[in-house]
Amino acid sequence: MELSAFLFATACAHVGFALFVTGHGRVTGREPGNWPYITLALGLAGLAGYFFYDETADPGRH
């Protein structure tokens, strides 16, 4: 695979993931916050963070 094709495919996937996070947040009423931007930059890592990061799990928060 050529480098340019790989970079294009990666960029398309990141944009798709970010759109999915935004759409999921809108449909479920969950505030996506900065996760679409993080997902746009980091791809699958941002997608996993959006679904598995729980702000209420912070023990220092009351």
Short mmCIF file of N, CA, C and O in Angstrom, two decimals:
data_model
loop_
_atom_site.label_atom_id
_atom_site.label_comp_id
_atom_site.label_asym_id
_atom_site.label_seq_id
_atom_site.Cartn_x
_atom_site.Cartn_y
_atom_site.Cartn_z
N MET A 1 0.85 -1.17 0.00
CA MET A 1 0.00 0.00 0.00
C MET A 1 0.89 1.23 0.00
O MET A 1 1.85 1.32 0.76
N GLU A 2 0.54 2.17 -0.82
CA GLU A 2 1.29 3.42 -0.88
C GLU A 2 1.02 4.26 0.36
O GLU A 2 -0.06 4.17 0.96
N LEU A 3 1.97 5.06 0.73
CA LEU A 3 1.84 5.91 1.92
C LEU A 3 0.65 6.87 1.78
O LEU A 3 -0.12 7.05 2.74
N SER A 4 0.49 7.46 0.63
CA SER A 4 -0.60 8.43 0.45
C SER A 4 -1.97 7.75 0.58
O SER A 4 -2.90 8.31 1.17
N ALA A 5 -2.10 6.54 0.07
CA ALA A 5 -3.36 5.80 0.20
C ALA A 5 -3.62 5.44 1.65
O ALA A 5 -4.76 5.52 2.13
N PHE A 6 -2.58 5.04 2.37
CA PHE A 6 -2.71 4.71 3.78
C PHE A 6 -3.13 5.93 4.59
O PHE A 6 -4.03 5.85 5.43
N LEU A 7 -2.50 7.06 4.36
CA LEU A 7 -2.84 8.28 5.10
C LEU A 7 -4.26 8.74 4.78
O LEU A 7 -4.99 9.19 5.67
N PHE A 8 -4.67 8.60 3.53
CA PHE A 8 -6.04 8.97 3.16
C PHE A 8 -7.05 8.06 3.85
O PHE A 8 -8.06 8.53 4.38
N ALA A 9 -6.80 6.77 3.85
CA ALA A 9 -7.70 5.83 4.50
C ALA A 9 -7.77 6.07 6.01
O ALA A 9 -8.85 6.01 6.62
N THR A 10 -6.64 6.36 6.61
CA THR A 10 -6.59 6.66 8.05
C THR A 10 -7.37 7.93 8.36
O THR A 10 -8.15 7.97 9.32
N ALA A 11 -7.18 8.96 7.56
CA ALA A 11 -7.91 10.21 7.77
C ALA A 11 -9.42 10.00 7.62
O ALA A 11 -10.20 10.52 8.42
N CYS A 12 -9.81 9.23 6.63
CA CYS A 12 -11.25 8.94 6.45
C CYS A 12 -11.81 8.19 7.64
O CYS A 12 -12.93 8.48 8.09
N ALA A 13 -11.06 7.23 8.16
CA ALA A 13 -11.52 6.47 9.32
C ALA A 13 -11.65 7.37 10.54
O ALA A 13 -12.65 7.29 11.28
N HIS A 14 -10.70 8.25 10.77
CA HIS A 14 -10.76 9.16 11.92
C HIS A 14 -11.95 10.10 11.82
O HIS A 14 -12.64 10.34 12.81
N VAL A 15 -12.21 10.60 10.63
CA VAL A 15 -13.38 11.47 10.43
C VAL A 15 -14.66 10.69 10.67
O VAL A 15 -15.59 11.18 11.33
N GLY A 16 -14.72 9.46 10.17
CA GLY A 16 -15.89 8.63 10.39
C GLY A 16 -16.12 8.33 11.85
O GLY A 16 -17.26 8.38 12.34
N PHE A 17 -15.05 8.02 12.58
CA PHE A 17 -15.18 7.76 14.02
C PHE A 17 -15.67 9.00 14.75
O PHE A 17 -16.52 8.91 15.64
N ALA A 18 -15.13 10.17 14.40
CA ALA A 18 -15.55 11.41 15.05
C ALA A 18 -17.02 11.71 14.76
O ALA A 18 -17.76 12.14 15.65
N LEU A 19 -17.45 11.46 13.54
CA LEU A 19 -18.87 11.65 13.20
C LEU A 19 -19.74 10.67 13.97
O LEU A 19 -20.84 11.03 14.42
N PHE A 20 -19.27 9.45 14.15
CA PHE A 20 -20.02 8.47 14.91
C PHE A 20 -20.17 8.90 16.36
O PHE A 20 -21.25 8.80 16.94
N VAL A 21 -19.10 9.40 16.98
CA VAL A 21 -19.16 9.86 18.37
C VAL A 21 -20.15 11.03 18.48
O VAL A 21 -20.97 11.06 19.40
N THR A 22 -20.09 11.95 17.55
CA THR A 22 -21.01 13.09 17.56
C THR A 22 -22.45 12.63 17.39
O THR A 22 -23.34 13.07 18.13
N GLY A 23 -22.68 11.75 16.45
CA GLY A 23 -24.03 11.23 16.23
C GLY A 23 -24.55 10.43 17.40
O GLY A 23 -25.71 10.56 17.79
N HIS A 24 -23.70 9.62 17.99
CA HIS A 24 -24.10 8.83 19.15
C HIS A 24 -24.50 9.74 20.31
O HIS A 24 -25.49 9.51 20.98
N GLY A 25 -23.70 10.77 20.54
CA GLY A 25 -24.01 11.72 21.60
C GLY A 25 -25.33 12.42 21.36
O GLY A 25 -26.12 12.62 22.29
N ARG A 26 -25.60 12.77 20.13
CA ARG A 26 -26.84 13.47 19.80
C ARG A 26 -28.05 12.56 19.95
O ARG A 26 -29.08 12.96 20.48
N VAL A 27 -27.94 11.31 19.50
CA VAL A 27 -29.06 10.36 19.56
C VAL A 27 -29.37 9.95 20.99
O VAL A 27 -30.54 9.84 21.38
N THR A 28 -28.33 9.72 21.80
CA THR A 28 -28.54 9.25 23.17
C THR A 28 -28.71 10.37 24.18
O THR A 28 -29.03 10.10 25.33
N GLY A 29 -28.47 11.60 23.78
CA GLY A 29 -28.58 12.72 24.71
C GLY A 29 -27.36 12.86 25.60
O GLY A 29 -27.36 13.64 26.54
N ARG A 30 -26.32 12.13 25.31
CA ARG A 30 -25.07 12.20 26.08
C ARG A 30 -24.20 13.31 25.51
O ARG A 30 -24.03 13.42 24.31
N GLU A 31 -23.68 14.15 26.38
CA GLU A 31 -22.82 15.25 25.95
C GLU A 31 -21.45 14.68 25.55
O GLU A 31 -20.73 14.15 26.39
N PRO A 32 -21.07 14.81 24.28
CA PRO A 32 -19.79 14.24 23.86
C PRO A 32 -18.58 15.05 24.31
O PRO A 32 -17.47 14.53 24.32
N GLY A 33 -18.78 16.29 24.71
CA GLY A 33 -17.66 17.12 25.17
C GLY A 33 -16.60 17.27 24.09
O GLY A 33 -16.89 17.57 22.94
N ASN A 34 -15.36 17.02 24.46
CA ASN A 34 -14.23 17.13 23.52
C ASN A 34 -13.92 15.81 22.82
O ASN A 34 -12.98 15.75 22.04
N TRP A 35 -14.69 14.76 23.10
CA TRP A 35 -14.38 13.45 22.53
C TRP A 35 -14.38 13.41 21.00
O TRP A 35 -13.57 12.70 20.42
N PRO A 36 -15.24 14.14 20.30
CA PRO A 36 -15.13 14.12 18.83
C PRO A 36 -13.78 14.63 18.34
O PRO A 36 -13.20 14.08 17.40
N TYR A 37 -13.25 15.67 18.99
CA TYR A 37 -11.95 16.21 18.59
C TYR A 37 -10.82 15.24 18.94
O TYR A 37 -9.88 15.06 18.15
N ILE A 38 -10.92 14.63 20.10
CA ILE A 38 -9.91 13.65 20.51
C ILE A 38 -9.95 12.45 19.57
O ILE A 38 -8.91 11.94 19.15
N THR A 39 -11.16 12.03 19.21
CA THR A 39 -11.31 10.91 18.29
C THR A 39 -10.78 11.26 16.91
O THR A 39 -10.17 10.43 16.24
N LEU A 40 -11.00 12.48 16.48
CA LEU A 40 -10.48 12.92 15.19
C LEU A 40 -8.96 12.83 15.16
O LEU A 40 -8.37 12.43 14.17
N ALA A 41 -8.32 13.15 16.27
CA ALA A 41 -6.86 13.12 16.34
C ALA A 41 -6.30 11.72 16.60
O ALA A 41 -5.28 11.35 16.01
N LEU A 42 -6.96 10.95 17.45
CA LEU A 42 -6.38 9.68 17.89
C LEU A 42 -7.09 8.44 17.35
O LEU A 42 -6.64 7.32 17.60
N GLY A 43 -8.20 8.60 16.69
CA GLY A 43 -8.90 7.46 16.09
C GLY A 43 -9.52 6.53 17.10
O GLY A 43 -10.32 6.94 17.94
N LEU A 44 -9.16 5.25 17.05
CA LEU A 44 -9.76 4.24 17.91
C LEU A 44 -9.54 4.52 19.39
O LEU A 44 -10.39 4.19 20.21
N ALA A 45 -8.42 5.11 19.75
CA ALA A 45 -8.17 5.44 21.15
C ALA A 45 -9.20 6.46 21.66
O ALA A 45 -9.70 6.34 22.78
N GLY A 46 -9.53 7.44 20.86
CA GLY A 46 -10.55 8.41 21.24
C GLY A 46 -11.92 7.79 21.30
O GLY A 46 -12.72 8.11 22.18
N LEU A 47 -12.20 6.88 20.39
CA LEU A 47 -13.49 6.18 20.39
C LEU A 47 -13.63 5.35 21.66
O LEU A 47 -14.67 5.36 22.31
N ALA A 48 -12.58 4.63 22.03
CA ALA A 48 -12.61 3.83 23.26
C ALA A 48 -12.75 4.74 24.48
O ALA A 48 -13.49 4.42 25.41
N GLY A 49 -12.06 5.86 24.49
CA GLY A 49 -12.17 6.79 25.61
C GLY A 49 -13.57 7.34 25.76
O GLY A 49 -14.07 7.47 26.89
N TYR A 50 -14.22 7.64 24.66
CA TYR A 50 -15.59 8.16 24.71
C TYR A 50 -16.53 7.15 25.37
O TYR A 50 -17.36 7.51 26.19
N PHE A 51 -16.38 5.89 25.03
CA PHE A 51 -17.29 4.87 25.55
C PHE A 51 -16.92 4.37 26.94
O PHE A 51 -17.78 3.98 27.71
N PHE A 52 -15.64 4.35 27.29
CA PHE A 52 -15.22 3.73 28.54
C PHE A 52 -14.82 4.70 29.65
O PHE A 52 -14.71 4.30 30.79
N TYR A 53 -14.58 5.97 29.32
CA TYR A 53 -14.23 6.94 30.34
C TYR A 53 -15.49 7.39 31.06
O TYR A 53 -16.46 7.81 30.44
N ASP A 54 -15.48 7.31 32.37
CA ASP A 54 -16.64 7.69 33.17
C ASP A 54 -16.24 8.78 34.14
O ASP A 54 -15.47 8.55 35.07
N GLU A 55 -16.75 9.99 33.93
CA GLU A 55 -16.40 11.12 34.80
C GLU A 55 -16.85 10.90 36.23
O GLU A 55 -16.24 11.39 37.16
N THR A 56 -17.92 10.18 36.44
CA THR A 56 -18.45 9.99 37.80
C THR A 56 -17.62 9.00 38.60
O THR A 56 -17.83 8.88 39.79
N ALA A 57 -16.68 8.31 37.99
CA ALA A 57 -15.87 7.33 38.67
C ALA A 57 -14.70 7.97 39.43
O ALA A 57 -13.97 7.30 40.15
N ASP A 58 -14.52 9.28 39.30
CA ASP A 58 -13.43 9.98 39.97
C ASP A 58 -13.70 10.04 41.46
O ASP A 58 -14.67 10.66 41.91
N PRO A 59 -12.87 9.39 42.31
CA PRO A 59 -13.13 9.36 43.75
C PRO A 59 -13.00 10.71 44.43
O PRO A 59 -13.57 10.93 45.48
N GLY A 60 -12.28 11.67 43.83
CA GLY A 60 -12.13 12.98 44.44
C GLY A 60 -13.32 13.89 44.21
O GLY A 60 -13.43 14.95 44.81
N ARG A 61 -14.21 13.50 43.35
CA ARG A 61 -15.37 14.32 43.03
C ARG A 61 -16.54 13.98 43.92
O ARG A 61 -16.81 12.84 44.21
N HIS A 62 -17.26 15.01 44.36
CA HIS A 62 -18.44 14.78 45.21
C HIS A 62 -19.66 15.35 44.57
O HIS A 62 -19.75 16.32 44.01
#
